[in-house]
Short mmCIF file of C-alpha atoms in Angstrom, two decimals:
data_model
loop_
_atom_site.label_atom_id
_atom_site.label_comp_id
_atom_site.label_asym_id
_atom_site.label_seq_id
_atom_site.Cartn_x
_atom_site.Cartn_y
_atom_site.Cartn_z
CA UNK M 73 64.17 157.81 120.01
CA UNK M 74 64.26 157.47 123.70
CA UNK M 75 67.34 158.11 125.46
CA UNK M 76 68.05 159.19 129.17
CA UNK M 77 71.52 160.41 129.58
CA UNK M 78 72.57 160.96 133.18
CA UNK M 79 75.76 162.91 134.40
CA UNK M 80 76.75 160.53 137.21
CA UNK M 81 77.20 161.34 140.86
CA UNK M 82 74.20 159.64 141.98
CA UNK M 83 75.28 159.52 145.58
CA UNK M 84 72.91 161.57 147.66
CA UNK M 85 69.21 160.21 148.54
CA UNK M 86 67.69 163.14 146.80
CA UNK M 87 69.62 162.51 143.58
CA UNK M 88 68.94 158.60 143.76
CA UNK M 89 65.29 159.33 144.15
CA UNK M 90 65.32 161.48 140.85
CA UNK M 91 67.50 158.74 139.25
CA UNK M 92 64.98 155.88 140.19
CA UNK M 93 62.03 157.86 139.11
CA UNK M 94 63.56 158.80 135.80
CA UNK M 95 64.78 155.35 134.95
CA UNK M 96 61.21 153.80 135.75
CA UNK M 97 59.41 156.50 133.73
CA UNK M 98 62.05 155.86 130.83
CA UNK M 99 61.96 151.92 130.77
CA UNK M 100 58.41 151.59 131.92
CA UNK M 101 57.07 148.00 132.63
CA UNK M 102 59.81 145.97 130.88
CA UNK M 103 61.50 143.41 133.16
CA UNK M 104 64.97 142.98 132.00
CA UNK M 105 67.67 145.54 130.95
CA UNK M 106 70.69 144.67 128.99
CA UNK M 107 73.56 146.42 130.86
CA UNK M 108 76.95 147.10 129.42
CA UNK M 109 79.68 147.14 132.28
CA UNK M 110 82.69 147.46 129.92
CA UNK M 111 83.83 150.99 131.38
CA UNK M 112 84.84 149.20 134.51
CA UNK M 113 87.30 146.41 134.91
CA UNK M 114 85.46 143.78 136.77
CA UNK M 115 81.97 143.20 135.01
CA UNK M 116 80.39 141.04 137.54
CA UNK M 117 81.22 143.16 140.36
CA UNK M 118 79.78 146.27 138.46
CA UNK M 119 76.44 144.62 137.94
CA UNK M 120 76.46 143.53 141.50
CA UNK M 121 77.18 146.99 142.82
CA UNK M 122 74.36 148.56 140.81
CA UNK M 123 72.03 146.30 142.61
CA UNK M 124 73.40 146.78 145.84
CA UNK M 125 73.10 150.60 145.48
CA UNK M 126 69.64 150.38 144.08
CA UNK M 127 70.67 151.85 140.85
CA UNK M 128 68.80 148.97 139.13
CA UNK M 129 65.64 150.71 140.04
CA UNK M 130 64.06 147.27 140.36
CA UNK M 131 64.96 145.84 137.04
CA UNK M 132 66.75 143.00 136.16
CA UNK M 133 70.05 144.08 134.93
CA UNK M 134 71.78 141.50 132.75
CA UNK M 135 75.24 142.00 132.04
CA UNK M 136 76.20 141.89 128.19
CA UNK M 137 79.40 139.91 129.20
CA UNK M 138 77.26 136.96 130.23
CA UNK M 139 76.03 136.44 126.65
CA UNK M 140 77.99 134.62 123.92
CA UNK M 141 77.14 137.04 121.19
CA UNK M 142 76.82 140.61 122.32
CA UNK M 143 75.19 141.70 118.97
CA UNK M 144 72.58 139.13 119.48
CA UNK M 145 71.86 140.21 122.99
CA UNK M 146 71.35 143.82 121.76
CA UNK M 147 69.02 142.56 118.97
CA UNK M 148 66.73 140.76 121.57
CA UNK M 149 66.88 143.06 124.64
CA UNK M 150 63.94 145.32 125.61
CA UNK M 151 66.24 148.22 126.93
CA UNK M 152 69.89 149.05 127.14
CA UNK M 153 71.88 150.65 129.65
CA UNK M 154 75.60 151.63 129.44
CA UNK M 155 77.14 152.39 132.83
CA UNK M 156 79.95 154.87 133.72
CA UNK M 157 83.64 154.30 134.40
CA UNK M 158 86.53 154.97 132.05
CA UNK M 159 85.40 156.11 128.53
CA UNK M 160 88.43 155.08 126.91
CA UNK M 161 88.00 151.59 127.81
CA UNK M 162 84.34 151.40 127.08
CA UNK M 163 84.79 152.91 123.64
CA UNK M 164 87.74 150.65 122.73
CA UNK M 165 85.29 147.63 123.70
CA UNK M 166 82.49 149.08 121.80
CA UNK M 167 84.80 149.25 118.76
CA UNK M 168 86.49 145.92 119.32
CA UNK M 169 83.16 143.97 119.77
CA UNK M 170 81.42 145.43 116.78
CA UNK M 171 78.36 146.24 118.45
CA UNK M 172 78.05 150.12 117.69
CA UNK M 173 76.02 149.67 114.43
CA UNK M 174 73.58 147.38 116.12
CA UNK M 175 73.03 149.62 119.15
CA UNK M 176 72.62 152.64 116.91
CA UNK M 177 69.95 150.95 114.70
CA UNK M 178 67.96 149.48 117.66
CA UNK M 179 67.74 152.82 119.54
CA UNK M 180 66.89 154.72 116.26
CA UNK M 181 63.98 152.10 115.85
CA UNK M 182 62.78 152.89 119.48
CA UNK M 183 64.76 150.80 122.00
CA UNK M 184 64.99 152.74 125.24
CA UNK M 185 68.72 153.78 125.82
CA UNK M 186 70.16 154.75 129.13
CA UNK M 187 73.72 156.02 129.65
CA UNK M 188 75.31 157.37 132.79
CA UNK M 189 78.66 159.35 132.62
CA UNK M 190 80.82 157.33 130.13
CA UNK M 191 77.54 155.83 128.89
CA UNK M 192 76.51 159.42 128.14
CA UNK M 193 79.65 160.34 126.46
CA UNK M 194 79.47 157.40 124.09
CA UNK M 195 75.72 158.40 123.18
CA UNK M 196 77.39 161.56 121.59
CA UNK M 197 78.95 161.78 118.11
CA UNK M 198 82.36 161.42 119.78
CA UNK M 199 83.80 160.70 123.23
CA UNK M 200 86.08 163.72 122.89
CA UNK M 201 84.26 165.49 125.93
CA UNK M 202 85.02 162.77 128.46
CA UNK M 203 87.03 163.76 131.60
CA UNK M 204 88.87 160.40 131.70
CA UNK M 205 92.36 159.17 131.44
CA UNK M 206 93.41 157.76 128.25
CA UNK M 207 94.42 154.27 129.80
CA UNK M 208 93.96 152.63 126.33
CA UNK M 209 93.65 153.77 122.80
CA UNK M 210 90.44 152.92 121.17
CA UNK M 211 90.18 152.33 117.33
CA UNK M 212 88.67 155.79 116.86
CA UNK M 213 86.99 158.42 119.11
CA UNK M 214 83.90 158.21 117.15
CA UNK M 215 80.92 156.77 119.15
CA UNK M 216 77.11 156.21 118.92
CA UNK M 217 75.97 159.53 117.81
CA UNK M 218 72.52 159.04 119.19
CA UNK M 219 72.28 162.88 119.59
CA UNK M 220 73.92 165.52 117.54
CA UNK M 221 75.74 167.34 120.50
CA UNK M 222 78.43 166.39 122.98
CA UNK M 223 77.89 166.21 126.69
CA UNK M 224 80.45 166.93 129.22
CA UNK M 225 79.37 164.71 132.25
CA UNK M 226 80.21 165.49 135.86
CA UNK M 227 80.31 169.22 134.94
CA UNK M 228 81.13 171.98 137.36
CA UNK M 229 82.56 175.31 136.90
CA UNK M 230 85.12 177.44 138.69
CA UNK M 231 88.55 176.29 139.92
CA UNK M 232 88.92 173.08 141.73
CA UNK M 233 89.59 173.25 145.41
CA UNK M 234 91.95 170.58 147.03
CA UNK M 235 92.17 169.54 150.48
CA UNK M 236 95.96 169.80 151.65
CA UNK M 237 96.25 168.76 155.11
CA UNK M 238 93.84 170.95 157.13
CA UNK M 239 93.48 173.62 154.27
CA UNK M 240 91.86 174.17 151.07
CA UNK M 241 94.13 175.19 148.41
CA UNK M 242 93.09 176.19 144.73
CA UNK M 243 94.16 173.93 142.10
CA UNK M 244 95.72 175.53 139.10
CA UNK M 245 94.98 172.89 136.29
CA UNK M 246 92.47 173.86 133.58
CA UNK M 247 88.92 174.51 134.61
CA UNK M 248 86.23 172.44 132.92
CA UNK M 249 85.38 175.68 130.85
CA UNK M 250 88.89 176.06 129.88
CA UNK M 251 88.69 172.35 128.69
CA UNK M 252 85.56 172.80 126.56
CA UNK M 253 86.99 176.18 125.24
CA UNK M 254 90.02 173.89 123.98
CA UNK M 255 87.56 171.32 122.64
CA UNK M 256 86.08 174.27 120.44
CA UNK M 257 89.49 175.30 119.29
CA UNK M 258 89.48 171.96 117.34
CA UNK M 259 85.94 171.04 116.83
CA UNK M 260 82.47 172.75 116.19
CA UNK M 261 79.91 170.68 118.02
CA UNK M 262 77.87 172.16 120.74
CA UNK M 263 78.80 170.90 124.33
CA UNK M 264 76.33 170.50 127.11
CA UNK M 265 78.19 170.71 130.43
CA UNK M 266 75.74 168.56 132.66
CA UNK M 267 76.23 169.01 136.64
CA UNK M 268 76.10 165.96 138.65
CA UNK M 269 72.80 164.38 139.57
CA UNK M 270 71.33 165.72 136.24
CA UNK M 271 69.68 163.96 133.26
CA UNK M 272 68.76 164.99 129.71
CA UNK M 273 65.56 163.24 128.81
CA UNK M 274 65.22 162.72 125.22
CA UNK M 275 62.08 161.74 123.58
CA UNK M 276 62.37 162.16 119.61
CA UNK M 277 62.64 165.75 119.04
CA UNK M 278 62.14 166.89 122.53
CA UNK M 279 64.63 167.38 125.27
CA UNK M 280 64.11 168.12 129.05
CA UNK M 281 66.80 168.73 131.43
CA UNK M 282 66.14 166.97 134.94
CA UNK M 283 67.84 167.04 138.30
CA UNK M 284 70.59 169.50 137.82
CA UNK M 285 71.61 172.84 136.08
CA UNK M 286 73.51 172.68 132.73
CA UNK M 287 75.66 175.11 130.88
CA UNK M 288 75.53 175.10 127.11
CA UNK M 289 78.73 175.78 125.13
CA UNK M 290 78.53 176.80 121.53
CA UNK M 291 81.65 177.64 119.61
CA UNK M 292 82.41 181.35 119.37
CA UNK M 293 79.68 182.69 121.64
CA UNK M 294 79.38 182.78 125.43
CA UNK M 295 78.01 179.82 127.19
CA UNK M 296 74.47 179.79 128.43
CA UNK M 297 73.22 178.41 131.94
CA UNK M 298 70.04 176.45 131.91
CA UNK M 299 68.19 174.95 134.83
CA UNK M 300 66.25 171.88 135.95
CA UNK M 301 62.99 171.48 134.06
CA UNK M 302 64.02 173.54 131.07
CA UNK M 303 63.17 172.63 127.42
CA UNK M 304 66.41 171.99 125.56
CA UNK M 305 64.74 170.46 122.34
CA UNK M 306 66.68 173.35 120.22
CA UNK M 307 69.75 171.17 120.75
CA UNK M 308 68.31 168.58 118.45
CA UNK M 309 67.97 170.87 115.78
CA UNK M 310 70.55 173.65 116.17
CA UNK M 311 73.63 171.68 116.75
CA UNK M 312 76.14 171.91 114.06
CA UNK V 40 120.63 162.96 130.14
CA UNK V 41 119.38 166.25 131.72
CA UNK V 42 115.62 166.72 132.03
CA UNK V 43 113.51 168.97 134.30
CA UNK V 44 110.07 167.92 134.47
CA UNK V 45 107.57 170.16 136.11
CA UNK V 46 104.00 169.59 137.35
CA UNK V 47 102.77 173.00 136.56
CA UNK V 48 100.68 175.35 138.66
CA UNK V 49 103.64 178.02 139.14
CA UNK V 50 101.35 180.69 140.16
CA UNK V 51 102.54 181.78 143.49
CA UNK V 52 105.51 183.83 144.27
CA UNK V 53 107.09 180.97 146.28
CA UNK V 54 106.56 178.45 143.42
CA UNK V 55 107.88 180.94 140.68
CA UNK V 56 110.98 181.39 142.66
CA UNK V 57 111.77 177.53 142.92
CA UNK V 58 110.77 177.55 139.09
CA UNK V 59 113.34 180.21 137.97
CA UNK V 60 115.88 178.76 140.14
CA UNK V 61 115.55 175.27 138.93
CA UNK V 62 115.28 176.49 135.31
CA UNK V 63 118.49 178.54 135.50
CA UNK V 64 120.32 175.81 137.08
CA UNK V 65 119.27 173.36 134.52
CA UNK V 66 120.02 175.39 131.47
CA UNK V 67 123.12 177.22 132.86
CA UNK V 68 124.59 180.06 130.97
CA UNK V 69 123.13 179.25 127.36
CA UNK V 70 121.12 182.34 125.87
CA UNK V 71 118.54 180.92 123.80
CA UNK V 72 115.93 178.15 124.47
CA UNK V 73 113.79 176.48 121.86
CA UNK V 74 110.29 176.54 123.07
CA UNK V 75 107.60 174.36 121.82
CA UNK V 76 104.16 176.03 122.30
CA UNK V 77 102.10 173.23 120.48
CA UNK V 78 99.92 172.53 123.39
CA UNK V 79 98.03 175.76 123.21
CA UNK V 80 96.22 177.17 120.26
CA UNK V 81 97.99 180.46 119.98
CA UNK V 82 101.63 179.93 119.81
CA UNK V 83 102.91 183.57 119.59
CA UNK V 84 100.62 184.61 122.40
CA UNK V 85 102.06 181.63 124.38
CA UNK V 86 105.52 182.75 124.15
CA UNK V 87 104.79 186.21 124.98
CA UNK V 88 102.78 184.96 128.04
CA UNK V 89 105.73 183.05 129.25
CA UNK V 90 107.88 186.38 129.05
CA UNK V 91 105.11 188.55 130.64
CA UNK V 92 104.90 185.91 133.63
CA UNK V 93 108.64 185.69 133.94
CA UNK V 94 108.41 182.00 133.21
CA UNK V 95 111.32 182.58 130.58
CA UNK V 96 113.60 183.02 133.66
CA UNK V 97 115.70 185.54 131.68
CA UNK V 98 116.42 183.36 128.71
CA UNK V 99 115.33 184.11 125.09
CA UNK V 100 112.55 181.79 124.31
CA UNK V 101 112.41 181.03 120.58
CA UNK V 102 109.05 179.42 119.26
CA UNK V 103 109.51 176.48 117.21
CA UNK V 104 106.68 177.71 115.11
CA UNK V 105 109.03 180.64 113.95
CA UNK V 106 111.31 178.15 112.22
CA UNK V 107 110.77 176.82 108.61
CA UNK V 108 112.22 173.37 109.50
CA UNK V 109 111.30 172.21 113.05
CA UNK V 110 113.83 169.19 112.86
CA UNK V 111 116.51 171.49 111.96
CA UNK V 112 115.73 174.08 114.63
CA UNK V 113 116.05 171.09 117.28
CA UNK V 114 119.33 170.00 115.73
CA UNK V 115 120.82 173.47 116.31
CA UNK V 116 119.40 174.38 119.59
CA UNK V 117 121.13 174.63 122.99
CA UNK V 118 118.11 173.62 125.09
CA UNK V 119 114.67 172.63 124.65
CA UNK V 120 111.60 173.38 126.65
CA UNK V 121 107.92 171.96 125.89
CA UNK V 122 105.40 174.07 127.49
CA UNK V 123 101.98 172.93 128.89
CA UNK V 124 98.40 172.97 127.59
CA UNK V 125 96.34 170.26 125.98
CA UNK V 126 98.46 166.92 125.79
CA UNK V 127 96.41 165.59 122.97
CA UNK V 128 97.03 168.48 120.77
CA UNK V 129 100.86 168.58 121.72
CA UNK V 130 101.26 164.74 120.87
CA UNK V 131 99.30 165.02 117.74
CA UNK V 132 101.58 167.87 116.64
CA UNK V 133 104.76 165.89 117.73
CA UNK V 134 103.73 162.92 115.56
CA UNK V 135 102.53 165.16 112.67
CA UNK V 136 105.72 167.13 112.31
CA UNK V 137 107.98 164.34 112.69
CA UNK V 138 110.30 165.59 115.39
CA UNK V 139 110.04 163.05 118.04
CA UNK V 140 112.99 161.18 116.94
CA UNK V 141 115.04 164.09 116.70
CA UNK V 142 114.36 165.45 120.17
CA UNK V 143 114.79 161.91 121.58
CA UNK V 144 118.25 161.61 120.12
CA UNK V 145 119.41 165.00 121.04
CA UNK V 146 118.19 164.79 124.57
CA UNK V 147 120.09 161.38 124.91
CA UNK V 148 123.24 162.86 123.59
CA UNK V 149 122.99 165.60 126.48
CA UNK V 150 120.59 168.45 125.21
CA UNK V 151 118.90 169.92 128.33
CA UNK V 152 115.12 169.10 128.16
CA UNK V 153 112.52 171.10 130.18
CA UNK V 154 108.84 170.16 130.16
CA UNK V 155 106.02 171.51 132.29
CA UNK V 156 102.63 169.64 132.64
CA UNK V 157 101.99 168.31 128.92
CA UNK V 158 105.54 168.93 128.31
CA UNK V 159 106.18 166.54 131.10
CA UNK V 160 103.61 164.12 129.97
CA UNK V 161 105.35 163.74 126.58
CA UNK V 162 108.66 163.12 128.20
CA UNK V 163 107.12 159.80 129.45
CA UNK V 164 106.69 156.62 127.53
CA UNK V 165 103.08 157.34 126.69
CA UNK V 166 100.78 160.27 127.20
CA UNK V 167 98.50 158.06 128.91
CA UNK V 168 98.56 159.62 132.36
CA UNK V 169 97.41 163.20 131.25
CA UNK V 170 94.32 164.89 132.74
CA UNK V 171 93.46 166.53 129.45
CA UNK V 172 90.40 166.44 127.36
CA UNK V 173 90.82 164.48 124.03
CA UNK V 174 90.10 167.39 121.68
CA UNK V 175 92.00 165.60 118.93
CA UNK V 176 93.18 162.00 118.07
CA UNK V 177 97.12 161.82 117.76
CA UNK V 178 98.44 159.02 115.61
CA UNK V 179 99.46 157.22 118.61
CA UNK V 180 99.73 157.78 122.51
CA UNK V 181 103.41 156.82 122.41
CA UNK V 182 105.64 159.76 123.38
CA UNK V 183 109.34 160.67 123.91
CA UNK V 184 110.12 158.06 126.48
CA UNK V 185 112.99 160.06 127.87
CA UNK V 186 112.14 158.59 131.21
CA UNK V 187 111.05 154.83 131.92
CA UNK V 188 108.04 155.86 134.24
CA UNK V 189 104.84 157.89 133.84
CA UNK V 190 104.25 161.25 135.36
CA UNK V 191 100.79 162.63 136.38
CA UNK V 192 101.02 166.21 136.48
CA UNK V 193 98.85 168.55 138.49
CA UNK V 194 98.39 165.65 140.87
CA UNK V 195 96.46 165.91 144.16
CA UNK V 196 94.66 163.47 146.26
CA UNK V 197 91.32 163.00 147.96
CA UNK V 198 87.80 164.10 146.49
CA UNK V 199 87.55 167.34 144.47
CA UNK V 200 85.52 170.21 146.31
CA UNK V 201 83.61 172.31 143.97
CA UNK V 202 82.23 176.04 144.63
CA UNK V 203 78.44 175.78 144.42
CA UNK V 204 77.01 179.28 145.22
CA UNK V 205 78.00 179.98 148.69
CA UNK V 206 78.81 176.45 149.56
CA UNK V 207 81.65 174.00 148.78
CA UNK V 208 80.14 170.47 147.76
CA UNK V 209 82.14 167.21 147.13
CA UNK V 210 82.45 166.25 143.38
CA UNK V 211 81.75 162.62 142.90
CA UNK V 212 83.75 161.91 139.90
CA UNK V 213 86.74 159.69 140.15
CA UNK V 214 89.77 160.83 142.13
CA UNK V 215 93.09 160.99 140.76
CA UNK V 216 94.17 157.84 142.70
CA UNK V 217 90.98 156.15 141.20
CA UNK V 218 92.14 157.26 137.68
CA UNK V 219 95.74 156.02 138.08
CA UNK V 220 94.40 152.66 139.46
CA UNK V 221 92.39 152.38 136.29
CA UNK V 222 95.60 153.07 134.23
CA UNK V 223 97.30 150.19 136.10
CA UNK V 224 94.23 147.82 135.26
CA UNK V 225 95.55 148.20 131.60
CA UNK V 226 99.23 149.12 131.89
CA UNK V 227 102.07 148.33 134.10
CA UNK V 228 104.43 151.38 134.09
CA UNK V 229 105.19 153.23 137.45
CA UNK V 230 103.37 156.47 137.75
CA UNK V 231 104.65 159.44 139.72
CA UNK V 232 101.68 161.67 140.97
CA UNK V 233 103.47 165.11 141.02
CA UNK V 234 102.03 167.83 143.08
CA UNK V 235 101.57 171.39 141.51
CA UNK V 236 104.83 173.35 141.99
CA UNK V 237 107.05 170.50 141.86
CA UNK V 238 109.82 169.22 139.64
CA UNK V 239 111.77 165.99 138.88
CA UNK V 240 115.20 167.09 138.39
CA UNK V 241 116.93 164.17 136.40
CA UNK V 242 120.64 164.13 135.74
CA UNK V 243 121.44 160.77 134.06
CA UNK V 244 120.95 158.12 136.68
CA UNK V 245 119.82 160.36 139.39
CA UNK V 246 116.49 162.05 140.18
CA UNK V 247 115.74 164.65 142.75
CA UNK V 248 112.34 165.61 143.71
CA UNK V 249 112.04 169.63 144.18
CA UNK V 250 109.31 171.99 145.24
CA UNK V 251 106.50 169.59 146.15
CA UNK V 252 105.48 166.11 147.41
CA UNK V 253 104.68 163.17 145.12
CA UNK V 254 102.97 159.79 145.32
CA UNK V 255 104.43 156.95 143.63
CA UNK V 256 102.11 154.16 142.27
CA UNK V 257 103.16 150.73 141.30
CA UNK V 258 100.88 148.25 139.90
CA UNK V 259 99.49 145.84 142.64
CA UNK V 260 101.15 147.54 145.57
CA UNK V 261 100.13 150.35 147.94
CA UNK V 262 101.21 153.89 146.71
CA UNK V 263 104.27 155.51 148.55
CA UNK V 264 104.45 159.13 149.39
CA UNK V 265 107.73 161.17 149.05
CA UNK V 266 108.48 164.68 149.73
CA UNK V 267 110.56 167.50 148.35
CA UNK V 268 114.27 166.96 148.36
CA UNK V 269 114.03 163.04 148.13
CA UNK V 270 116.13 161.01 146.07
CA UNK V 271 113.90 159.26 143.39
CA UNK V 272 116.90 157.71 141.55
CA UNK V 273 115.52 154.11 141.95
CA UNK V 274 112.69 155.21 139.42
CA UNK V 275 115.26 154.99 136.57
CA UNK V 276 116.02 151.39 137.19
CA UNK V 277 113.05 149.88 138.86
CA UNK V 278 110.50 150.96 136.71
CA UNK V 279 108.79 148.15 134.51
#
């Protein structure tokens, strides 16, 4: 299994360089990648923006919305990439179109999978560690389950600071750590809080953290901070 | 209909003073308020924290979890208050216990309703403008519909700033305005972005904004900023 799971926030030159390098190493010398833009509203615009911003890394991104039969497109592609946006909308479309089992099967057979933000959320057993607003109700929160743990993309810790006129004030809403603790009040699965700019590079039983730090949350124990370059392979076997 | 809908973030002395005054004016000279603590995991602790932090405003808060029959408790109470926490958990419990129609009926008959944060979300037609993590799947996103518009609690605008070591860096995730725009890509209802410390004080057909600014989002038009003391009664009649 080859999966490259990105957090998002690839907006600085340094982060984009890591992104392009990781994406090229991941997909290798194929030419075309099937891109799933369902997390955003305007699919054509999304594909164009990916190219304009250099986030295609030189590959030809083919939007799944341009094919008559999405399952057939997945069966025939050489690589698949699910982009970010709203995870509820993406998950609803993954269920409605019936592509979930085809993606799962092909990735388990070796098709390289890349996900960013919402596309990383749906690689997990459920989409329940998303940060997004529930703008639509999917049939279920269950997602691809390519990995046995959850990722919280765009992770950061501490209190949010908000610009109010000239001053920065502390926002009182739940911190990300509060939210993940609440997740563990009702669920058991390990959660990886992945800072922006970071990737989990998964090759069969091995996982390397690239481009950012991460914090790993196991239910009932203190979270553990890990750093870029760390081997996180234990997540594959130890996740409950 | 008497409803007091708070955003949350009542952590400064100034905000708490507004909170206590608004709550006392809202509930008047009743003694006991039925408190619904379902948005947090530990119900007893929640009621105790409310009292410790002075957020009971002198009233006797009776947790609904201490009654054998929650619908009967709602039928008999003189005031009802739904506290904040995780809106998915709260909504799941509101559906599971079957109290939704009893609350709706009594509030429409004149029972004073107070909600803060998640308790404000569930006063809206749906919980779909929550900021919370989907830690559990409710039967439906439909909620009390005491008002015909949506509230986004803990609202702020602009990009989030995150503390990373000594420096503040810009977080790249969606802004709150982005998220509400995404909501309007799939839904039509007006959304009130209510800053922390603020309340909507609703008396039948009249709505006053108290304690903070707010931003009102209508689908397809530019949002409008309003300020504490403004009359927002048009929300009752103009919401789609």
